[in-house]
Coordinates of C-alpha atoms in Angstrom, one line a residue:
Chain W
M1 CA -62.8 18.2 1.3
E2 CA -65.0 17.2 4.0
S3 CA -62.4 14.7 5.3
K4 CA -60.2 17.6 6.2
K5 CA -61.8 17.9 9.5
G6 CA -63.0 14.4 9.9
G7 CA -61.4 11.7 11.9
N8 CA -60.5 8.4 10.8
R9 CA -64.1 7.2 10.9
K10 CA -65.3 9.7 8.4
E11 CA -62.6 8.8 6.0
Q12 CA -63.4 5.2 6.4
E13 CA -67.0 5.9 5.8
M14 CA -66.1 7.8 2.7
E15 CA -63.8 5.0 1.6
Q16 CA -66.5 2.5 2.1
A17 CA -69.0 4.5 0.2
E18 CA -66.5 4.8 -2.7
I19 CA -65.8 1.2 -2.5
E20 CA -69.4 0.3 -2.7
V21 CA -69.8 2.4 -5.7
T22 CA -66.8 1.3 -7.5
E23 CA -66.8 -2.4 -6.4
N24 CA -66.9 -3.7 -9.8
K25 CA -63.9 -1.8 -11.0
S26 CA -61.1 -3.1 -8.8
E27 CA -60.3 -5.5 -6.0
S28 CA -57.6 -3.5 -4.4
G29 CA -57.7 -2.1 -0.9
A30 CA -58.8 0.8 1.1
C31 CA -57.5 3.8 -0.8
F32 CA -59.1 3.6 -4.2
P33 CA -59.5 6.1 -5.7
P34 CA -58.0 8.7 -3.4
T35 CA -60.0 11.8 -3.9
F36 CA -58.4 13.1 -0.9
S37 CA -54.6 13.3 -0.7
V38 CA -52.8 12.2 2.4
S39 CA -51.3 15.6 2.9
E40 CA -54.6 17.3 3.6
I41 CA -55.2 15.5 6.9
K42 CA -54.2 17.8 9.6
N43 CA -53.7 15.4 12.4
K44 CA -50.1 14.2 12.3
Q45 CA -50.6 10.7 13.6
R46 CA -53.6 10.0 11.4
R47 CA -51.8 11.4 8.4
H48 CA -48.8 9.2 9.2
A49 CA -51.1 6.2 9.4
M50 CA -52.7 7.0 6.1
F51 CA -49.4 7.5 4.5
L52 CA -48.1 4.1 5.7
K53 CA -51.2 2.5 4.3
L54 CA -50.6 4.2 1.0
K55 CA -47.1 3.0 0.9
E56 CA -48.2 -0.5 1.7
E57 CA -50.5 -0.4 -1.2
K58 CA -47.9 0.8 -3.6
R59 CA -45.5 -1.8 -2.4
K60 CA -48.1 -4.5 -3.0
Q61 CA -48.8 -3.3 -6.4
K62 CA -45.1 -3.2 -7.2
L63 CA -44.6 -6.8 -6.0
E64 CA -47.5 -8.0 -8.1
L65 CA -46.1 -6.4 -11.1
K66 CA -42.8 -8.0 -10.5
K67 CA -44.3 -11.4 -10.1
K68 CA -46.3 -11.0 -13.3
K69 CA -43.2 -10.1 -15.2
K70 CA -41.3 -12.9 -13.8
K71 CA -44.0 -15.3 -14.8
E72 CA -44.1 -14.0 -18.3
R73 CA -40.4 -14.2 -18.5
K74 CA -40.4 -17.8 -17.4
A75 CA -43.3 -18.6 -19.8
L76 CA -41.4 -17.3 -22.7
G77 CA -38.2 -19.1 -21.7
D78 CA -35.6 -18.5 -24.3
Q79 CA -37.6 -16.0 -26.3
A80 CA -37.9 -13.7 -23.3
P81 CA -36.5 -10.2 -24.1
P82 CA -33.1 -9.6 -22.5
K83 CA -33.0 -8.2 -19.1
E84 CA -32.8 -4.5 -19.0
V85 CA -29.5 -3.1 -17.8
P86 CA -30.0 -0.9 -14.8
K87 CA -28.7 2.7 -15.1
T88 CA -25.7 3.4 -13.0
I89 CA -23.7 6.5 -12.7
E90 CA -20.8 4.8 -14.5
N91 CA -23.2 4.0 -17.3
Q92 CA -24.6 7.5 -17.5
R93 CA -21.2 9.2 -17.3
I94 CA -20.9 12.0 -19.7
Y95 CA -18.4 11.0 -22.3
D96 CA -15.1 12.9 -21.8
E97 CA -13.4 13.7 -25.0
T98 CA -10.0 13.3 -23.5
T99 CA -10.6 9.6 -22.9
V100 CA -7.6 7.7 -24.0
N101 CA -7.9 5.1 -26.6
P102 CA -5.4 2.4 -26.0
E103 CA -4.0 2.5 -29.5
D104 CA -3.8 6.2 -29.7
E105 CA -0.4 7.1 -31.2
E106 CA -0.4 10.7 -30.1
V107 CA -0.8 9.6 -26.5
A108 CA 1.8 7.0 -26.8
F109 CA 4.2 9.5 -28.3
D110 CA 3.5 11.9 -25.4
E111 CA 4.0 9.3 -22.9
G112 CA 7.3 8.4 -24.4
T113 CA 8.6 11.8 -24.0
D114 CA 7.1 13.2 -20.9
E115 CA 8.7 13.5 -17.4
F116 CA 8.0 9.9 -16.6
S117 CA 9.7 8.6 -19.6
A118 CA 13.0 8.3 -17.7
Y119 CA 11.4 6.1 -15.2
F120 CA 9.5 3.9 -17.7
N121 CA 12.6 3.5 -19.8
R122 CA 14.3 2.1 -16.7
L123 CA 16.8 4.9 -16.5
T124 CA 16.0 5.9 -12.9
N125 CA 15.0 4.1 -9.8
P126 CA 12.4 5.7 -7.6
K127 CA 13.5 7.2 -4.3
V128 CA 10.9 8.9 -2.2
L129 CA 11.1 11.5 0.5
I130 CA 8.2 11.7 2.8
T131 CA 7.7 14.7 5.0
T132 CA 4.8 16.5 6.6
S133 CA 3.7 20.1 7.2
D134 CA 5.0 21.9 10.3
R135 CA 4.7 20.3 13.7
P136 CA 3.0 17.1 12.8
R137 CA 0.8 15.3 15.4
G138 CA 1.0 11.6 16.3
R139 CA -1.4 10.4 13.8
T140 CA 0.3 12.0 10.9
V141 CA 3.7 10.8 12.0
R142 CA 2.5 7.3 12.2
F143 CA 0.8 7.6 8.9
C144 CA 4.1 8.7 7.3
E145 CA 6.0 5.8 8.9
Q146 CA 3.5 3.3 7.5
L147 CA 3.7 4.8 4.1
A148 CA 7.4 4.5 4.3
T149 CA 7.2 0.8 5.0
M150 CA 4.9 0.2 2.1
I151 CA 6.8 2.2 -0.5
P152 CA 10.3 0.7 -1.1
H153 CA 13.2 3.2 -0.9
A154 CA 11.1 5.7 1.1
H155 CA 12.6 7.9 3.8
V156 CA 10.7 10.0 6.3
Y157 CA 12.3 13.3 7.3
Y158 CA 11.0 15.8 9.9
R159 CA 10.1 19.1 8.4
R160 CA 11.5 21.6 10.8
G161 CA 9.8 24.6 9.3
L162 CA 11.8 24.4 6.0
A163 CA 10.4 26.1 2.9
L164 CA 9.6 23.5 0.2
K165 CA 11.3 25.6 -2.4
R166 CA 14.6 25.2 -0.5
V167 CA 13.9 21.5 0.2
I168 CA 13.5 20.6 -3.5
P169 CA 16.9 21.5 -4.8
Q170 CA 18.5 19.6 -1.9
C171 CA 16.4 16.5 -2.7
I172 CA 17.4 16.7 -6.3
S173 CA 21.0 16.8 -5.4
R174 CA 20.6 13.7 -3.2
G175 CA 19.0 11.8 -5.9
F176 CA 15.4 11.6 -4.8
T177 CA 12.8 11.1 -7.5
Y178 CA 9.7 11.9 -5.5
L179 CA 8.8 14.3 -2.7
M180 CA 5.6 13.6 -0.8
V181 CA 4.4 16.1 1.7
I182 CA 1.5 15.2 3.9
N183 CA -0.4 18.2 5.1
E184 CA -2.1 18.1 8.5
D185 CA -5.1 19.8 9.9
R186 CA -6.6 19.4 13.3
K187 CA -4.3 16.4 14.1
V188 CA -5.4 14.5 11.0
P189 CA -3.7 14.2 7.6
N190 CA -5.9 15.9 5.0
G191 CA -3.7 16.8 2.1
L192 CA -1.0 15.3 0.0
V193 CA 1.4 17.0 -2.3
L194 CA 3.2 14.7 -4.7
C195 CA 6.1 16.2 -6.5
H196 CA 8.1 14.4 -9.1
L197 CA 11.5 15.6 -8.7
P198 CA 13.8 16.5 -11.4
D199 CA 11.3 18.8 -13.0
G200 CA 8.2 16.9 -12.9
P201 CA 4.6 17.7 -12.3
T202 CA 3.3 18.4 -8.8
A203 CA -0.1 17.0 -7.9
H204 CA -2.1 18.2 -4.9
F205 CA -4.6 15.8 -3.4
K206 CA -7.1 15.9 -0.7
V207 CA -6.7 13.0 1.6
S208 CA -9.6 11.5 3.4
S209 CA -10.6 8.4 5.3
V210 CA -7.1 7.5 6.5
R211 CA -7.1 4.3 8.3
L212 CA -3.9 3.2 10.0
R213 CA -2.7 -0.3 10.3
K214 CA -4.0 -1.0 13.8
E215 CA -7.4 0.3 13.0
M216 CA -7.9 -2.3 10.2
K217 CA -10.0 -5.3 10.8
R218 CA -8.7 -8.7 10.0
R219 CA -5.4 -7.4 8.8
G220 CA -2.4 -9.4 8.2
K221 CA 1.2 -9.0 9.5
D222 CA 3.3 -6.1 8.6
P223 CA 4.4 -5.8 5.0
T224 CA 7.8 -7.2 4.2
E225 CA 10.5 -5.5 2.3
H226 CA 9.6 -7.1 -1.0
V227 CA 8.7 -4.8 -3.9
P228 CA 4.9 -4.9 -4.3
E229 CA 3.0 -5.1 -7.5
V230 CA 0.9 -2.1 -8.6
I231 CA -2.6 -2.1 -9.9
L232 CA -4.0 1.0 -11.5
N233 CA -7.7 0.8 -12.2
N234 CA -10.0 3.0 -14.2
F235 CA -7.7 5.8 -15.1
T236 CA -9.3 6.6 -18.5
T237 CA -8.8 10.2 -19.5
R238 CA -5.6 11.9 -20.4
L239 CA -5.5 13.5 -17.0
G240 CA -6.2 10.2 -15.3
H241 CA -3.4 8.6 -17.3
S242 CA -0.9 11.1 -16.3
I243 CA -1.9 10.7 -12.7
G244 CA -1.8 6.9 -13.0
R245 CA 1.7 7.1 -14.3
M246 CA 2.7 9.3 -11.4
F247 CA 1.5 6.6 -9.0
A248 CA 3.2 3.9 -11.0
A249 CA 6.5 5.7 -10.9
L250 CA 6.5 5.6 -7.1
F251 CA 7.3 2.0 -7.1
P252 CA 10.3 0.2 -8.5
H253 CA 10.0 -1.6 -11.8
D254 CA 10.2 -5.2 -11.0
P255 CA 7.8 -6.4 -8.5
Q256 CA 9.0 -9.4 -6.4
F257 CA 6.2 -11.9 -6.8
V258 CA 7.7 -13.8 -4.0
G259 CA 6.4 -11.2 -1.6
R260 CA 2.8 -11.5 -2.9
Q261 CA 2.0 -7.9 -2.1
V262 CA 0.0 -5.6 -4.2
A263 CA -0.7 -1.9 -4.0
T264 CA -3.9 -0.8 -5.7
F265 CA -4.9 2.6 -6.9
H266 CA -8.5 2.4 -7.9
N267 CA -10.3 5.4 -9.4
Q268 CA -14.0 5.6 -9.1
R269 CA -15.9 8.7 -9.8
D270 CA -12.8 10.9 -9.3
F271 CA -12.0 9.4 -6.0
I272 CA -8.8 7.4 -5.9
F273 CA -8.9 4.6 -3.4
F274 CA -5.6 3.2 -2.2
R275 CA -5.3 -0.3 -0.7
F276 CA -2.5 -2.5 0.2
H277 CA -3.0 -6.3 0.2
R278 CA -1.3 -9.6 0.4
Y279 CA -2.7 -12.2 -2.0
I280 CA -2.6 -15.9 -2.3
F281 CA -3.8 -18.0 -5.2
K282 CA -5.9 -20.9 -3.8
N283 CA -6.4 -22.4 -7.3
E284 CA -6.4 -20.9 -10.7
K285 CA -9.9 -19.7 -10.3
K286 CA -9.8 -18.3 -6.8
V287 CA -7.6 -15.8 -5.0
G288 CA -7.6 -14.7 -1.5
I289 CA -6.6 -11.2 -0.4
Q290 CA -5.8 -9.9 3.0
E291 CA -5.5 -6.3 3.7
L292 CA -2.4 -5.0 5.4
G293 CA -1.2 -1.6 5.5
P294 CA -2.9 1.7 5.7
R295 CA -5.7 2.7 3.4
F296 CA -6.8 6.2 2.3
T297 CA -8.7 7.9 -0.5
L298 CA -7.4 10.8 -2.6
K299 CA -9.2 13.4 -4.6
L300 CA -7.1 15.3 -7.1
R301 CA -7.2 19.1 -6.5
S302 CA -4.7 20.4 -8.9
L303 CA -2.0 19.4 -11.2
Q304 CA 0.9 21.7 -11.8
K305 CA 3.5 21.5 -14.4
G306 CA 6.8 22.2 -12.8
T307 CA 7.9 21.4 -9.3
F308 CA 6.2 22.9 -6.4
D309 CA 5.4 26.5 -6.9
S310 CA 2.0 27.6 -5.8
K311 CA 2.2 31.2 -6.8
F312 CA 3.9 31.3 -10.2
G313 CA 3.5 27.7 -11.3
E314 CA 1.7 26.7 -14.4
Y315 CA -1.3 24.7 -13.6
E316 CA -2.3 22.0 -16.0
W317 CA -5.6 21.3 -14.2
V318 CA -7.3 22.9 -11.2
H319 CA -10.5 21.7 -9.6
K320 CA -12.9 24.5 -9.9
R321 CA -15.9 23.7 -7.9
H322 CA -18.6 25.7 -9.6
E323 CA -17.7 24.6 -13.1
M324 CA -16.8 21.0 -12.4
D325 CA -19.1 20.0 -9.7
S326 CA -22.2 21.1 -11.3
S327 CA -23.0 17.9 -13.1
R328 CA -23.3 14.6 -11.2
R329 CA -22.4 12.6 -14.2
K330 CA -19.2 14.3 -15.2
F331 CA -15.9 13.1 -14.0
H332 CA -12.4 14.1 -14.9
L333 CA -10.1 11.3 -14.1
Chain J
M1 CA -10.3 70.3 40.5
Q2 CA -8.4 67.2 40.1
H3 CA -8.7 65.2 43.3
D4 CA -7.0 62.0 42.4
D5 CA -7.8 60.3 45.7
V6 CA -11.5 61.1 45.3
I7 CA -11.5 59.8 41.8
W8 CA -9.8 56.7 43.0
D9 CA -12.3 56.2 45.7
L10 CA -15.1 56.5 43.3
I11 CA -13.9 54.2 40.6
G12 CA -11.0 52.0 41.7
N13 CA -10.7 49.7 44.5
K14 CA -13.8 47.6 44.7
S15 CA -16.0 50.3 43.0
F16 CA -17.4 50.4 39.5
C17 CA -15.2 51.5 36.6
S18 CA -16.2 50.8 33.1
Y19 CA -12.7 50.0 32.1
K20 CA -12.3 47.5 34.9
V21 CA -12.2 43.8 34.1
K22 CA -12.3 41.5 37.1
T23 CA -11.0 38.0 37.3
K24 CA -10.6 35.7 40.2
T25 CA -7.2 36.8 41.3
Q26 CA -6.7 40.1 39.6
Q27 CA -8.2 43.3 38.2
F28 CA -7.3 44.5 34.7
C29 CA -7.8 48.0 33.2
R30 CA -8.9 48.2 29.6
N31 CA -8.2 51.8 29.3
E32 CA -6.0 52.4 26.2
Y33 CA -3.7 54.7 28.0
N34 CA -3.0 52.4 30.9
I35 CA 0.7 51.7 31.2
T36 CA 0.7 48.3 32.9
G37 CA -2.8 47.1 32.1
L38 CA -3.6 46.4 35.7
C39 CA -6.1 48.2 37.8
N40 CA -4.0 49.9 40.4
R41 CA -3.9 53.2 42.2
S42 CA -0.6 54.1 40.5
S43 CA -1.5 52.7 37.1
C44 CA -5.0 54.2 36.7
P45 CA -4.9 57.0 34.0
L46 CA -8.1 58.5 35.4
A47 CA -6.9 58.6 38.9
N48 CA -3.5 60.1 38.2
S49 CA -3.2 63.6 36.9
Q50 CA 0.4 63.3 35.9
Y51 CA 0.7 60.2 33.7
A52 CA 2.7 58.9 30.7
T53 CA 2.4 55.9 28.4
V54 CA 4.2 54.4 25.5
R55 CA 1.9 53.2 22.7
E56 CA 2.6 51.7 19.2
E57 CA 0.8 52.6 15.9
K58 CA 1.7 51.0 12.7
G59 CA 5.2 50.0 13.8
L60 CA 6.0 53.4 15.3
C61 CA 6.3 54.1 19.1
Y62 CA 4.8 57.2 20.7
L63 CA 5.2 58.6 24.1
Y64 CA 1.9 60.0 25.5
M65 CA 2.1 62.4 28.5
K66 CA -0.7 64.0 30.6
V67 CA -0.1 66.8 33.0
I68 CA -2.4 68.4 35.5
E69 CA -2.3 71.8 33.7
R70 CA -4.2 70.4 30.8
A71 CA -6.8 68.5 32.8
A72 CA -9.4 71.0 31.9
F73 CA -8.9 70.5 28.2
P74 CA -9.7 67.0 27.3
A75 CA -9.0 67.5 23.6
R76 CA -5.4 68.5 24.3
M77 CA -4.9 66.5 27.4
W78 CA -2.5 63.9 25.9
E79 CA 0.9 65.1 24.5
K80 CA 2.1 62.8 21.8
V81 CA 5.8 62.5 21.2
K82 CA 7.2 60.3 18.4
L83 CA 10.0 58.1 19.6
D84 CA 13.0 57.2 17.5
R85 CA 13.2 53.9 15.7
N86 CA 16.4 53.1 17.4
Y87 CA 15.8 51.5 20.7
A88 CA 18.6 53.1 22.6
K89 CA 17.8 56.5 21.3
A90 CA 14.1 56.0 22.1
L91 CA 15.1 55.2 25.7
E92 CA 17.1 58.4 25.9
Q93 CA 14.1 60.3 24.5
I94 CA 11.9 58.9 27.2
D95 CA 14.4 59.9 29.8
E96 CA 14.6 63.3 28.4
N97 CA 10.9 63.9 28.2
L98 CA 10.1 62.4 31.6
I99 CA 12.9 64.0 33.5
Y100 CA 11.8 64.9 37.0
W101 CA 8.7 62.5 36.7
P102 CA 8.1 59.9 39.3
R103 CA 10.5 56.8 39.0
F104 CA 7.6 54.4 38.7
I105 CA 6.2 56.0 35.5
R106 CA 9.6 56.4 33.9
H107 CA 10.5 52.8 34.6
K108 CA 7.2 51.4 33.4
C109 CA 7.4 53.4 30.2
K110 CA 10.8 52.0 29.4
Q111 CA 9.6 48.5 30.1
R112 CA 6.7 49.0 27.9
L113 CA 8.9 50.3 25.1
T114 CA 11.1 47.3 25.4
K115 CA 8.2 44.9 25.1
I116 CA 6.8 46.7 22.1
T117 CA 10.1 46.7 20.2
Q118 CA 10.5 43.0 20.9
Y119 CA 7.2 42.1 19.5
L120 CA 7.7 44.3 16.5
I121 CA 10.9 42.5 15.7
R122 CA 9.1 39.2 16.0
I123 CA 6.4 40.3 13.6
R124 CA 8.9 41.3 11.0
K125 CA 10.7 37.9 11.3
L126 CA 7.6 35.9 11.0
T127 CA 6.3 37.7 7.9
L128 CA 9.6 36.7 6.2
K129 CA 9.0 33.1 7.0
R130 CA 6.4 30.8 5.4
Q131 CA 2.9 31.6 6.5
R132 CA 0.2 29.2 6.9
K133 CA -2.7 30.0 4.7
L134 CA -6.0 29.1 6.2
V135 CA -8.5 28.0 3.6
P136 CA -12.1 28.0 4.7
L137 CA -14.0 24.8 4.2
S138 CA -17.6 25.0 3.2
R139 CA -19.5 22.6 5.4
K140 CA -22.0 21.8 2.7
V141 CA -19.3 21.0 0.2
E142 CA -17.5 18.8 2.7
R143 CA -20.7 16.9 3.5
R144 CA -21.4 16.4 -0.1
E145 CA -17.9 15.2 -0.9
K146 CA -18.1 12.7 2.0
R147 CA -21.3 11.3 0.8
R148 CA -20.0 10.9 -2.7
E149 CA -16.9 9.2 -1.5
E150 CA -19.0 6.7 0.4
K151 CA -21.1 6.0 -2.6
A152 CA -18.1 5.7 -4.9
L153 CA -16.5 3.2 -2.4
I154 CA -19.6 1.1 -2.7
A155 CA -19.7 1.3 -6.4
A156 CA -16.0 0.4 -6.7
Q157 CA -16.3 -3.1 -5.2
L158 CA -12.6 -3.0 -4.5
E159 CA -12.1 -6.5 -3.4
N160 CA -13.7 -8.0 -6.5
A161 CA -11.9 -5.6 -8.8
I162 CA -8.5 -6.5 -7.2
E163 CA -9.2 -10.2 -7.3
K164 CA -10.3 -10.0 -10.9
E165 CA -7.1 -8.1 -11.9
L166 CA -4.9 -10.6 -10.1
L167 CA -6.6 -13.5 -11.8
D168 CA -6.2 -11.8 -15.2
R169 CA -2.6 -11.4 -14.5
L170 CA -2.2 -15.0 -13.5
K171 CA -3.9 -16.1 -16.8
Q172 CA -1.8 -13.9 -18.8
G173 CA 1.3 -15.4 -17.3
T174 CA 2.9 -12.4 -15.8
Y175 CA 3.8 -14.6 -12.8
G176 CA 5.7 -17.1 -14.9
D177 CA 6.1 -20.5 -13.4
I178 CA 5.8 -19.7 -9.8
Y179 CA 2.3 -21.0 -9.4
N180 CA 2.0 -24.6 -10.5
F181 CA -1.6 -24.7 -11.3
P182 CA -2.0 -27.1 -14.2
I183 CA -4.1 -24.7 -16.1
H184 CA -2.5 -25.6 -19.5
A185 CA -2.7 -29.3 -18.9
F186 CA -6.3 -29.0 -17.9
D187 CA -7.1 -26.9 -20.9
K188 CA -5.4 -29.3 -23.2
A189 CA -7.4 -32.1 -21.7
M190 CA -10.6 -30.2 -22.3
E191 CA -9.7 -29.6 -25.9
K192 CA -9.0 -33.2 -26.5
Q193 CA -12.2 -34.2 -25.0
E194 CA -14.0 -32.0 -27.4
E195 CA -12.1 -33.5 -30.4
E196 CA -11.7 -37.1 -29.7
T197 CA -13.5 -39.1 -27.1
E198 CA -10.9 -41.9 -27.4
S199 CA -8.1 -39.8 -26.2
E200 CA -10.0 -39.2 -23.0
E201 CA -10.4 -42.8 -22.4
E202 CA -6.8 -43.2 -23.1
E203 CA -5.8 -40.9 -20.3
E204 CA -8.2 -42.4 -17.9
E205 CA -7.0 -45.8 -18.6
D206 CA -3.4 -44.8 -18.4
E207 CA -4.0 -43.4 -15.0
E208 CA -5.9 -46.4 -13.9
E209 CA -3.5 -49.0 -15.0
S210 CA -0.8 -47.8 -12.7
G211 CA -2.9 -48.7 -9.7
T212 CA -5.5 -51.2 -10.6
R213 CA -5.2 -54.6 -12.1
E214 CA -7.0 -56.0 -15.0
F215 CA -7.2 -59.5 -15.9
V216 CA -6.7 -60.1 -19.5
A217 CA -6.0 -63.3 -21.4
E218 CA -2.5 -64.4 -22.1
E219 CA -0.9 -63.8 -25.5
E220 CA -1.4 -67.3 -26.7
F221 CA -4.7 -67.6 -25.1
E222 CA -7.6 -68.6 -27.4
E223 CA -11.2 -68.4 -26.9
S224 CA -11.6 -72.1 -27.4
D225 CA -9.8 -72.8 -24.2
L226 CA -12.5 -71.2 -22.2
S227 CA -14.7 -74.1 -22.5
D228 CA -12.2 -76.2 -20.5
F229 CA -13.0 -74.1 -17.4
E230 CA -16.2 -74.2 -15.6
D231 CA -16.4 -70.8 -13.9
M232 CA -14.4 -68.0 -15.3
N233 CA -15.3 -65.9 -12.3
N234 CA -14.1 -68.4 -9.8
L235 CA -11.0 -68.7 -11.8
K236 CA -10.4 -65.0 -11.8
G237 CA -11.1 -64.7 -8.1
S238 CA -8.7 -67.6 -7.1
S239 CA -6.1 -66.4 -9.5
D240 CA -6.3 -63.1 -7.8
E241 CA -5.7 -64.4 -4.3
E242 CA -3.0 -66.9 -5.3
E243 CA -1.1 -64.2 -7.1
D244 CA -1.3 -62.1 -3.9
A245 CA -0.4 -64.9 -1.7
E246 CA 2.5 -66.2 -3.7
E247 CA 4.9 -64.2 -5.7
Q248 CA 4.5 -60.6 -6.5
S249 CA 7.4 -60.0 -8.7
S250 CA 6.1 -62.4 -11.3
E251 CA 2.8 -60.6 -11.1
E252 CA 4.5 -57.4 -11.7
E253 CA 6.1 -58.7 -14.8
E254 CA 2.9 -60.2 -15.9
T255 CA 0.9 -57.1 -15.2
E256 CA 3.4 -55.1 -17.2
E257 CA 2.9 -57.4 -20.2
E258 CA -0.8 -57.2 -19.5
L259 CA -0.6 -53.5 -19.4
E260 CA 1.0 -53.4 -22.8
E261 CA -1.5 -55.8 -24.2
E262 CA -4.3 -53.9 -22.7
K263 CA -3.2 -50.7 -24.3
T264 CA -3.1 -52.3 -27.7
K265 CA -6.4 -54.1 -27.2
A266 CA -8.2 -51.3 -25.3
K267 CA -7.7 -48.8 -28.1
S268 CA -9.4 -51.1 -30.5
K269 CA -11.9 -52.7 -28.4
G270 CA -12.7 -49.9 -26.0
K271 CA -13.0 -52.2 -23.1
T272 CA -14.5 -50.9 -20.0
P273 CA -12.3 -51.4 -16.9
L274 CA -13.2 -54.1 -14.5
K275 CA -12.4 -51.9 -11.6
G276 CA -15.5 -52.4 -9.5
P277 CA -15.8 -56.2 -9.3
V278 CA -12.0 -56.8 -9.2
R279 CA -11.7 -54.5 -6.2
K280 CA -14.5 -56.0 -4.4
K281 CA -13.0 -59.4 -4.8
R282 CA -9.7 -58.3 -3.6
A283 CA -11.3 -57.0 -0.4
Y284 CA -12.1 -60.3 1.1
V285 CA -9.7 -63.2 1.4
E286 CA -10.7 -66.6 0.1
I287 CA -8.2 -69.3 -0.1
E288 CA -8.9 -72.0 -2.7
Y289 CA -6.4 -74.6 -3.6
E290 CA -6.5 -75.5 -7.2
Q291 CA -3.6 -76.7 -9.0
E292 CA -4.8 -77.3 -12.5
T293 CA -5.5 -73.7 -13.1
E294 CA -3.4 -71.4 -15.4
P295 CA -1.9 -69.2 -12.8
A296 CA -0.5 -72.2 -11.0
Q297 CA 1.2 -73.1 -14.2
K298 CA 2.5 -69.7 -14.6
S299 CA 4.1 -69.6 -11.3
K300 CA 5.7 -73.0 -12.0
A301 CA 7.0 -71.7 -15.2
T302 CA 8.8 -68.8 -13.5

């Protein structure tokens, strides 16, 4: 292409020549039809300028198209074809065959007889022990304290280098139903092991984006001692269901609506977002929520059947990066 | 020949030695046979022809000795003696092997043996405890996860989801009677409006009658009587003021009767309320004195 070496002038001349030739064909701007491509210009600034022009052109065309469509739509009025639904990752999600159907009897039967059935049948009340890994730093300690204020009947204990396998029988003997271990790395909490105690499953999560209470904007006062409500969103598959039940069993059964507090576990694309709010109903159509309490996100790493035993435990589900992260539309919770 | 002093002049003491490591305050010796680790005239293994060290290999301590007789044979220069595992016995062995050797070297060897046994014990203790497993993080994966988390957060629209869920729970009635939003009354009213228009008017009129006044004819009133009066409006206006001015109790009784009348009449006739004009007339005060009007008679009667 001659324009390779040429400056802007030459290109413009060429364009003008082309325009003169093809005037009848179109009315649009300078770059019709581009027999040279923008990438062939060696000079960076000129190349950049041409590229911007090209983009401008494309944007204009897109806008025109949009306007035209809108006009047509208006003109048709009621008979206009329905608006197309945009594709989202949630729309395009690969169907997981373990998705739970609400009326599924088998699932209902399983849930009636699994480790949480004792809780859901109101036989036990939750009692949570929160601890950390060895030598926790200030941030982790504060995080534990705040968790303990949010979850009723929660106690924080200092780890003191004890082995978890020794801690667990002691907890069971003292009537705890949950053991929560917050792992710390580089002065920041980054892992959570949630162990349901009598003989329940152990879930290991990766914790990220921990925001403590004083870092929250526009937050309310400290949470009171009332039992909060629990919201579990989007736990669709079997695995998601069991994790959801795990979270539900952390809190006592009967929420005290007087307290107007709600703890939310929202699953989106395998990330579980935890929030703690206080709500107030302004009227029957509007509710206002104010965030108190810490927030964090969890990502499930593994779910193990018995109590904590990393070497010899039977793993129900382990996150295997190469298998499970290969598709962007496949989610497991 | 072994001239220790010459060697020391050449390498130690502000000269170059490849094992020497210099810091601001001190000089260290990196030679593996050095007993103290410092670069000194008495600790330098090169500058001392009679020298001994204690070294540890795979949990076992060995005593290394160098004597001047073997200085010419580098391959056989260091004599290696395995020391006993028992600390006390090892000390005795050192004493036995280094008998007649300078005090400094004997003392330093024993010190070094002590230190080694101490750290070996510590290693054994630590391996029994829980060990921290370091899991390497792949930076690329971490960055990817972070980005996905941000996108998921945006897609989640948490506040909306929570609000929706709470409103659903309110509608379903999980909160019971705590919140007194008249949802049900409102809904019922809407339903009735769809079915009967009259019932709507009924409600409206019921609400209005408690506050406003309507002027309706008396029970025995007949239309024919109207002709006797010239201005119905004036009459109504004056009656309004006089009622206000004089007795209110009688009015209340009358209004009550009127209310009942109105109810029965309104249903059938579908009268529109005279709210607007009545209220306007009530706003300003006009005093007219007429004594032949009905309200005057009423007041006399009661």
